[in-house]
Amino acid sequence: MYRPLIIKRRAYEALILSILLFGCEAWCLTEVLMQRLRVFHAQCARAMCRVTRKHTREHHVPSEQLRERLGLDSIELYIHARQLRWPGHVRRMGPERLPRLMLSAWVAHKRPAGAPQLTYGRTVAKAMDTFDLDPARWPELAADRGAWRTMLRSGEAARATRARQEHR
């Protein structure tokens, strides 16, 4: 890879993504909000590669190609990895701690009228699907901090899932 692109990617991941995704561990993103983040991510990739929108349209340069050139992952992968970091941390807490009690709590009542359908639990379940994690077995993997961090940082399962979805 061209050296300045490596530097741009590292600066983007360290500065821009850190600021953009601050607090995303607790977000319940709708598809509209996720699309806005995808657009921003694509704009940043185009800017780092010095490709204009006109050039993109004329030469049919897809955003995926620019991300590959930079070595970037999709914005979903960055968000889902961060969203899974918090449940892993909470899993390693003692069972008497309040965050652990809240994460494992269940309310056995119907959802009130007007309440949002997208909940934190569903957001975490979607992130687990991205990383091909079994919802019943994730606590075992999260109990080992090193294995959990390696899985989230590598994102190999997530990349394989994304490749399968793109080939359909």
mmCIF file of N, CA and C in Angstrom, residues 40-134:
data_model
loop_
_atom_site.group_PDB
_atom_site.id
_atom_site.type_symbol
_atom_site.label_atom_id
_atom_site.label_comp_id
_atom_site.label_asym_id
_atom_site.label_seq_id
_atom_site.Cartn_x
_atom_site.Cartn_y
_atom_site.Cartn_z
ATOM 1 N N PHE A 40 -21.092 9.158 5.220
ATOM 2 C CA PHE A 40 -19.942 9.889 5.753
ATOM 3 C C PHE A 40 -18.656 9.080 5.592
ATOM 4 N N HIS A 41 -18.723 7.788 5.880
ATOM 5 C CA HIS A 41 -17.552 6.902 5.762
ATOM 6 C C HIS A 41 -17.065 6.869 4.308
ATOM 7 N N ALA A 42 -18.003 6.783 3.366
ATOM 8 C CA ALA A 42 -17.637 6.767 1.942
ATOM 9 C C ALA A 42 -17.039 8.104 1.515
ATOM 10 N N GLN A 43 -17.574 9.210 2.022
ATOM 11 C CA GLN A 43 -17.025 10.527 1.700
ATOM 12 C C GLN A 43 -15.597 10.657 2.208
ATOM 13 N N CYS A 44 -15.355 10.163 3.395
ATOM 14 C CA CYS A 44 -13.999 10.223 3.947
ATOM 15 C C CYS A 44 -13.042 9.355 3.137
ATOM 16 N N ALA A 45 -13.483 8.178 2.716
ATOM 17 C CA ALA A 45 -12.631 7.305 1.894
ATOM 18 C C ALA A 45 -12.306 7.976 0.573
ATOM 19 N N ARG A 46 -13.306 8.620 -0.041
ATOM 20 C CA ARG A 46 -13.049 9.329 -1.300
ATOM 21 C C ARG A 46 -12.061 10.469 -1.088
ATOM 22 N N ALA A 47 -12.214 11.209 0.004
ATOM 23 C CA ALA A 47 -11.317 12.340 0.277
ATOM 24 C C ALA A 47 -9.879 11.864 0.511
ATOM 25 N N MET A 48 -9.715 10.744 1.238
ATOM 26 C CA MET A 48 -8.367 10.241 1.510
ATOM 27 C C MET A 48 -7.695 9.731 0.237
ATOM 28 N N CYS A 49 -8.495 9.197 -0.687
ATOM 29 C CA CYS A 49 -7.943 8.699 -1.956
ATOM 30 C C CYS A 49 -7.903 9.784 -3.024
ATOM 31 N N ARG A 50 -8.376 10.976 -2.681
ATOM 32 C CA ARG A 50 -8.419 12.114 -3.599
ATOM 33 C C ARG A 50 -9.225 11.790 -4.856
ATOM 34 N N VAL A 51 -10.375 11.197 -4.634
ATOM 35 C CA VAL A 51 -11.291 10.857 -5.723
ATOM 36 C C VAL A 51 -12.544 11.699 -5.527
ATOM 37 N N THR A 52 -12.935 12.432 -6.579
ATOM 38 C CA THR A 52 -14.119 13.272 -6.484
ATOM 39 C C THR A 52 -15.366 12.453 -6.810
ATOM 40 N N ARG A 53 -16.516 13.021 -6.485
ATOM 41 C CA ARG A 53 -17.779 12.347 -6.825
ATOM 42 C C ARG A 53 -17.936 12.247 -8.341
ATOM 43 N N LYS A 54 -17.475 13.275 -9.048
ATOM 44 C CA LYS A 54 -17.552 13.260 -10.510
ATOM 45 C C LYS A 54 -16.718 12.107 -11.057
ATOM 46 N N HIS A 55 -15.515 11.955 -10.534
ATOM 47 C CA HIS A 55 -14.628 10.853 -10.954
ATOM 48 C C HIS A 55 -15.270 9.503 -10.620
ATOM 49 N N THR A 56 -15.916 9.433 -9.464
ATOM 50 C CA THR A 56 -16.573 8.199 -9.044
ATOM 51 C C THR A 56 -17.690 7.827 -10.019
ATOM 52 N N ARG A 57 -18.486 8.815 -10.421
ATOM 53 C CA ARG A 57 -19.580 8.552 -11.358
ATOM 54 C C ARG A 57 -19.064 8.208 -12.748
ATOM 55 N N GLU A 58 -18.098 8.965 -13.240
ATOM 56 C CA GLU A 58 -17.608 8.758 -14.603
ATOM 57 C C GLU A 58 -16.879 7.427 -14.770
ATOM 58 N N HIS A 59 -16.094 7.038 -13.774
ATOM 59 C CA HIS A 59 -15.268 5.840 -13.884
ATOM 60 C C HIS A 59 -15.807 4.656 -13.077
ATOM 61 N N HIS A 60 -17.004 4.815 -12.516
ATOM 62 C CA HIS A 60 -17.670 3.751 -11.762
ATOM 63 C C HIS A 60 -16.769 3.160 -10.680
ATOM 64 N N VAL A 61 -16.257 4.037 -9.840
ATOM 65 C CA VAL A 61 -15.377 3.611 -8.751
ATOM 66 C C VAL A 61 -16.236 3.361 -7.513
ATOM 67 N N PRO A 62 -16.411 2.100 -7.105
ATOM 68 C CA PRO A 62 -17.239 1.831 -5.924
ATOM 69 C C PRO A 62 -16.508 2.180 -4.623
ATOM 70 N N SER A 63 -17.290 2.478 -3.613
ATOM 71 C CA SER A 63 -16.722 2.815 -2.304
ATOM 72 C C SER A 63 -15.926 1.647 -1.724
ATOM 73 N N GLU A 64 -16.379 0.417 -1.991
ATOM 74 C CA GLU A 64 -15.673 -0.764 -1.477
ATOM 75 C C GLU A 64 -14.244 -0.813 -2.008
ATOM 76 N N GLN A 65 -14.071 -0.438 -3.272
ATOM 77 C CA GLN A 65 -12.734 -0.445 -3.866
ATOM 78 C C GLN A 65 -11.831 0.578 -3.169
ATOM 79 N N LEU A 66 -12.376 1.736 -2.865
ATOM 80 C CA LEU A 66 -11.584 2.761 -2.165
ATOM 81 C C LEU A 66 -11.247 2.303 -0.746
ATOM 82 N N ARG A 67 -12.232 1.669 -0.069
ATOM 83 C CA ARG A 67 -11.968 1.166 1.281
ATOM 84 C C ARG A 67 -10.891 0.091 1.262
ATOM 85 N N GLU A 68 -10.926 -0.781 0.258
ATOM 86 C CA GLU A 68 -9.894 -1.819 0.147
ATOM 87 C C GLU A 68 -8.524 -1.193 -0.078
ATOM 88 N N ARG A 69 -8.481 -0.156 -0.904
ATOM 89 C CA ARG A 69 -7.211 0.521 -1.177
ATOM 90 C C ARG A 69 -6.630 1.129 0.097
ATOM 91 N N LEU A 70 -7.514 1.606 0.957
ATOM 92 C CA LEU A 70 -7.073 2.211 2.221
ATOM 93 C C LEU A 70 -6.883 1.178 3.328
ATOM 94 N N GLY A 71 -7.470 0.003 3.156
ATOM 95 C CA GLY A 71 -7.413 -1.005 4.217
ATOM 96 C C GLY A 71 -8.445 -0.760 5.298
ATOM 97 N N LEU A 72 -9.538 -0.076 4.958
ATOM 98 C CA LEU A 72 -10.603 0.212 5.920
ATOM 99 C C LEU A 72 -11.675 -0.867 5.865
ATOM 100 N N ASP A 73 -12.358 -1.055 6.977
ATOM 101 C CA ASP A 73 -13.515 -1.938 7.033
ATOM 102 C C ASP A 73 -14.767 -1.096 6.852
ATOM 103 N N SER A 74 -15.906 -1.754 6.760
ATOM 104 C CA SER A 74 -17.162 -1.016 6.663
ATOM 105 C C SER A 74 -17.450 -0.353 8.009
ATOM 106 N N ILE A 75 -18.247 0.682 7.975
ATOM 107 C CA ILE A 75 -18.581 1.392 9.204
ATOM 108 C C ILE A 75 -19.362 0.492 10.155
ATOM 109 N N GLU A 76 -20.140 -0.447 9.602
ATOM 110 C CA GLU A 76 -20.890 -1.376 10.444
ATOM 111 C C GLU A 76 -19.960 -2.217 11.304
ATOM 112 N N LEU A 77 -18.838 -2.643 10.709
ATOM 113 C CA LEU A 77 -17.893 -3.466 11.455
ATOM 114 C C LEU A 77 -17.284 -2.680 12.619
ATOM 115 N N TYR A 78 -16.925 -1.431 12.374
ATOM 116 C CA TYR A 78 -16.371 -0.600 13.450
ATOM 117 C C TYR A 78 -17.404 -0.408 14.565
ATOM 118 N N ILE A 79 -18.647 -0.125 14.188
ATOM 119 C CA ILE A 79 -19.696 0.112 15.188
ATOM 120 C C ILE A 79 -20.000 -1.162 15.967
ATOM 121 N N HIS A 80 -20.175 -2.270 15.252
ATOM 122 C CA HIS A 80 -20.537 -3.517 15.939
ATOM 123 C C HIS A 80 -19.421 -4.018 16.848
ATOM 124 N N ALA A 81 -18.181 -3.814 16.453
ATOM 125 C CA ALA A 81 -17.076 -4.214 17.329
ATOM 126 C C ALA A 81 -17.095 -3.402 18.618
ATOM 127 N N ARG A 82 -17.367 -2.115 18.494
ATOM 128 C CA ARG A 82 -17.427 -1.279 19.691
ATOM 129 C C ARG A 82 -18.641 -1.619 20.545
ATOM 130 N N GLN A 83 -19.752 -1.952 19.889
ATOM 131 C CA GLN A 83 -20.953 -2.289 20.647
ATOM 132 C C GLN A 83 -20.794 -3.594 21.409
ATOM 133 N N LEU A 84 -20.000 -4.512 20.896
ATOM 134 C CA LEU A 84 -19.791 -5.781 21.590
ATOM 135 C C LEU A 84 -18.730 -5.679 22.687
ATOM 136 N N ARG A 85 -17.925 -4.640 22.654
ATOM 137 C CA ARG A 85 -16.902 -4.486 23.681
ATOM 138 C C ARG A 85 -17.527 -4.307 25.066
ATOM 139 N N TRP A 86 -18.604 -3.513 25.148
ATOM 140 C CA TRP A 86 -19.240 -3.260 26.445
ATOM 141 C C TRP A 86 -19.891 -4.511 27.028
ATOM 142 N N PRO A 87 -20.692 -5.285 26.290
ATOM 143 C CA PRO A 87 -21.241 -6.514 26.888
ATOM 144 C C PRO A 87 -20.152 -7.484 27.345
ATOM 145 N N GLY A 88 -19.022 -7.528 26.628
ATOM 146 C CA GLY A 88 -17.920 -8.380 27.069
ATOM 147 C C GLY A 88 -17.357 -7.919 28.402
ATOM 148 N N HIS A 89 -17.235 -6.602 28.554
ATOM 149 C CA HIS A 89 -16.732 -6.039 29.799
ATOM 150 C C HIS A 89 -17.711 -6.327 30.951
ATOM 151 N N VAL A 90 -18.983 -6.143 30.668
ATOM 152 C CA VAL A 90 -20.005 -6.382 31.701
ATOM 153 C C VAL A 90 -20.046 -7.859 32.072
ATOM 154 N N ARG A 91 -19.858 -8.743 31.114
ATOM 155 C CA ARG A 91 -19.873 -10.193 31.381
ATOM 156 C C ARG A 91 -18.784 -10.580 32.380
ATOM 157 N N ARG A 92 -17.655 -9.893 32.329
ATOM 158 C CA ARG A 92 -16.545 -10.218 33.229
ATOM 159 C C ARG A 92 -16.709 -9.586 34.611
ATOM 160 N N MET A 93 -17.731 -8.760 34.803
ATOM 161 C CA MET A 93 -17.996 -8.172 36.125
ATOM 162 C C MET A 93 -18.603 -9.234 37.042
ATOM 163 N N GLY A 94 -18.557 -8.961 38.319
ATOM 164 C CA GLY A 94 -19.184 -9.855 39.285
ATOM 165 C C GLY A 94 -20.695 -9.840 39.148
ATOM 166 N N PRO A 95 -21.364 -10.930 39.505
ATOM 167 C CA PRO A 95 -22.822 -11.005 39.327
ATOM 168 C C PRO A 95 -23.608 -10.027 40.189
ATOM 169 N N GLU A 96 -22.983 -9.451 41.217
ATOM 170 C CA GLU A 96 -23.696 -8.515 42.087
ATOM 171 C C GLU A 96 -23.637 -7.080 41.561
ATOM 172 N N ARG A 97 -22.795 -6.812 40.564
ATOM 173 C CA ARG A 97 -22.641 -5.456 40.034
ATOM 174 C C ARG A 97 -23.880 -5.033 39.249
ATOM 175 N N LEU A 98 -24.241 -3.759 39.363
ATOM 176 C CA LEU A 98 -25.454 -3.237 38.745
ATOM 177 C C LEU A 98 -25.462 -3.360 37.216
ATOM 178 N N PRO A 99 -24.379 -3.024 36.506
ATOM 179 C CA PRO A 99 -24.427 -3.191 35.042
ATOM 180 C C PRO A 99 -24.691 -4.644 34.630
ATOM 181 N N ARG A 100 -24.123 -5.573 35.350
ATOM 182 C CA ARG A 100 -24.343 -6.993 35.041
ATOM 183 C C ARG A 100 -25.796 -7.369 35.298
ATOM 184 N N LEU A 101 -26.367 -6.878 36.390
ATOM 185 C CA LEU A 101 -27.771 -7.151 36.678
ATOM 186 C C LEU A 101 -28.687 -6.549 35.613
ATOM 187 N N MET A 102 -28.371 -5.347 35.161
ATOM 188 C CA MET A 102 -29.206 -4.683 34.157
ATOM 189 C C MET A 102 -29.088 -5.363 32.797
ATOM 190 N N LEU A 103 -27.895 -5.832 32.443
ATOM 191 C CA LEU A 103 -27.714 -6.477 31.144
ATOM 192 C C LEU A 103 -28.440 -7.812 31.082
ATOM 193 N N SER A 104 -28.518 -8.495 32.197
ATOM 194 C CA SER A 104 -29.158 -9.812 32.198
ATOM 195 C C SER A 104 -30.621 -9.756 32.651
ATOM 196 N N ALA A 105 -31.152 -8.562 32.901
ATOM 197 C CA ALA A 105 -32.535 -8.430 33.363
ATOM 198 C C ALA A 105 -33.509 -8.626 32.204
ATOM 199 N N TRP A 106 -34.701 -9.041 32.535
ATOM 200 C CA TRP A 106 -35.739 -9.243 31.527
ATOM 201 C C TRP A 106 -37.061 -8.748 32.091
ATOM 202 N N VAL A 107 -37.776 -7.960 31.322
ATOM 203 C CA VAL A 107 -39.081 -7.466 31.730
ATOM 204 C C VAL A 107 -40.127 -8.319 31.023
ATOM 205 N N ALA A 108 -40.953 -9.010 31.792
ATOM 206 C CA ALA A 108 -41.921 -9.951 31.229
ATOM 207 C C ALA A 108 -43.267 -9.288 30.974
ATOM 208 N N HIS A 109 -43.265 -8.144 30.324
ATOM 209 C CA HIS A 109 -44.499 -7.443 29.984
ATOM 210 C C HIS A 109 -44.461 -7.066 28.517
ATOM 211 N N LYS A 110 -45.650 -6.851 27.964
ATOM 212 C CA LYS A 110 -45.725 -6.410 26.581
ATOM 213 C C LYS A 110 -45.131 -5.011 26.473
ATOM 214 N N ARG A 111 -44.623 -4.717 25.307
ATOM 215 C CA ARG A 111 -44.088 -3.380 25.036
ATOM 216 C C ARG A 111 -45.247 -2.385 25.007
ATOM 217 N N PRO A 112 -45.105 -1.245 25.697
ATOM 218 C CA PRO A 112 -46.182 -0.262 25.685
ATOM 219 C C PRO A 112 -46.373 0.335 24.283
ATOM 220 N N ALA A 113 -47.557 0.819 24.024
ATOM 221 C CA ALA A 113 -47.841 1.445 22.729
ATOM 222 C C ALA A 113 -46.929 2.649 22.538
ATOM 223 N N GLY A 114 -46.333 2.748 21.372
ATOM 224 C CA GLY A 114 -45.462 3.873 21.060
ATOM 225 C C GLY A 114 -44.011 3.677 21.443
ATOM 226 N N ALA A 115 -43.676 2.583 22.127
ATOM 227 C CA ALA A 115 -42.289 2.335 22.517
ATOM 228 C C ALA A 115 -41.497 1.894 21.282
ATOM 229 N N PRO A 116 -40.227 2.272 21.193
ATOM 230 C CA PRO A 116 -39.447 1.889 20.015
ATOM 231 C C PRO A 116 -39.250 0.379 19.932
ATOM 232 N N GLN A 117 -39.293 -0.147 18.711
ATOM 233 C CA GLN A 117 -39.096 -1.582 18.503
ATOM 234 C C GLN A 117 -37.622 -1.960 18.636
ATOM 235 N N LEU A 118 -36.741 -1.043 18.236
ATOM 236 C CA LEU A 118 -35.317 -1.327 18.296
ATOM 237 C C LEU A 118 -34.811 -1.087 19.712
ATOM 238 N N THR A 119 -34.366 -2.134 20.365
ATOM 239 C CA THR A 119 -33.890 -2.041 21.735
ATOM 240 C C THR A 119 -32.386 -2.291 21.767
ATOM 241 N N TYR A 120 -31.793 -2.040 22.915
ATOM 242 C CA TYR A 120 -30.360 -2.289 23.059
ATOM 243 C C TYR A 120 -30.050 -3.768 22.860
ATOM 244 N N GLY A 121 -30.907 -4.631 23.382
ATOM 245 C CA GLY A 121 -30.702 -6.075 23.222
ATOM 246 C C GLY A 121 -30.719 -6.495 21.764
ATOM 247 N N ARG A 122 -31.620 -5.929 20.989
ATOM 248 C CA ARG A 122 -31.669 -6.255 19.559
ATOM 249 C C ARG A 122 -30.465 -5.699 18.825
ATOM 250 N N THR A 123 -29.991 -4.541 19.262
ATOM 251 C CA THR A 123 -28.789 -3.972 18.645
ATOM 252 C C THR A 123 -27.585 -4.875 18.901
ATOM 253 N N VAL A 124 -27.447 -5.368 20.112
ATOM 254 C CA VAL A 124 -26.343 -6.274 20.448
ATOM 255 C C VAL A 124 -26.489 -7.591 19.685
ATOM 256 N N ALA A 125 -27.721 -8.076 19.551
ATOM 257 C CA ALA A 125 -27.950 -9.312 18.796
ATOM 258 C C ALA A 125 -27.545 -9.139 17.333
ATOM 259 N N LYS A 126 -27.825 -7.975 16.767
ATOM 260 C CA LYS A 126 -27.428 -7.690 15.380
ATOM 261 C C LYS A 126 -25.899 -7.650 15.263
ATOM 262 N N ALA A 127 -25.235 -7.066 16.249
ATOM 263 C CA ALA A 127 -23.773 -7.028 16.251
ATOM 264 C C ALA A 127 -23.201 -8.437 16.383
ATOM 265 N N MET A 128 -23.857 -9.282 17.182
ATOM 266 C CA MET A 128 -23.408 -10.673 17.322
ATOM 267 C C MET A 128 -23.565 -11.432 16.012
ATOM 268 N N ASP A 129 -24.630 -11.150 15.273
ATOM 269 C CA ASP A 129 -24.816 -11.768 13.959
ATOM 270 C C ASP A 129 -23.687 -11.375 13.013
ATOM 271 N N THR A 130 -23.247 -10.135 13.103
ATOM 272 C CA THR A 130 -22.151 -9.672 12.248
ATOM 273 C C THR A 130 -20.886 -10.475 12.512
ATOM 274 N N PHE A 131 -20.650 -10.823 13.767
ATOM 275 C CA PHE A 131 -19.441 -11.561 14.137
ATOM 276 C C PHE A 131 -19.674 -13.066 14.239
ATOM 277 N N ASP A 132 -20.822 -13.539 13.765
ATOM 278 C CA ASP A 132 -21.173 -14.966 13.801
ATOM 279 C C ASP A 132 -21.060 -15.554 15.204
ATOM 280 N N LEU A 133 -21.540 -14.824 16.186
ATOM 281 C CA LEU A 133 -21.514 -15.299 17.569
ATOM 282 C C LEU A 133 -22.848 -15.943 17.908
ATOM 283 N N ASP A 134 -22.791 -17.083 18.556
ATOM 284 C CA ASP A 134 -23.992 -17.756 19.026
ATOM 285 C C ASP A 134 -24.484 -17.016 20.270
#
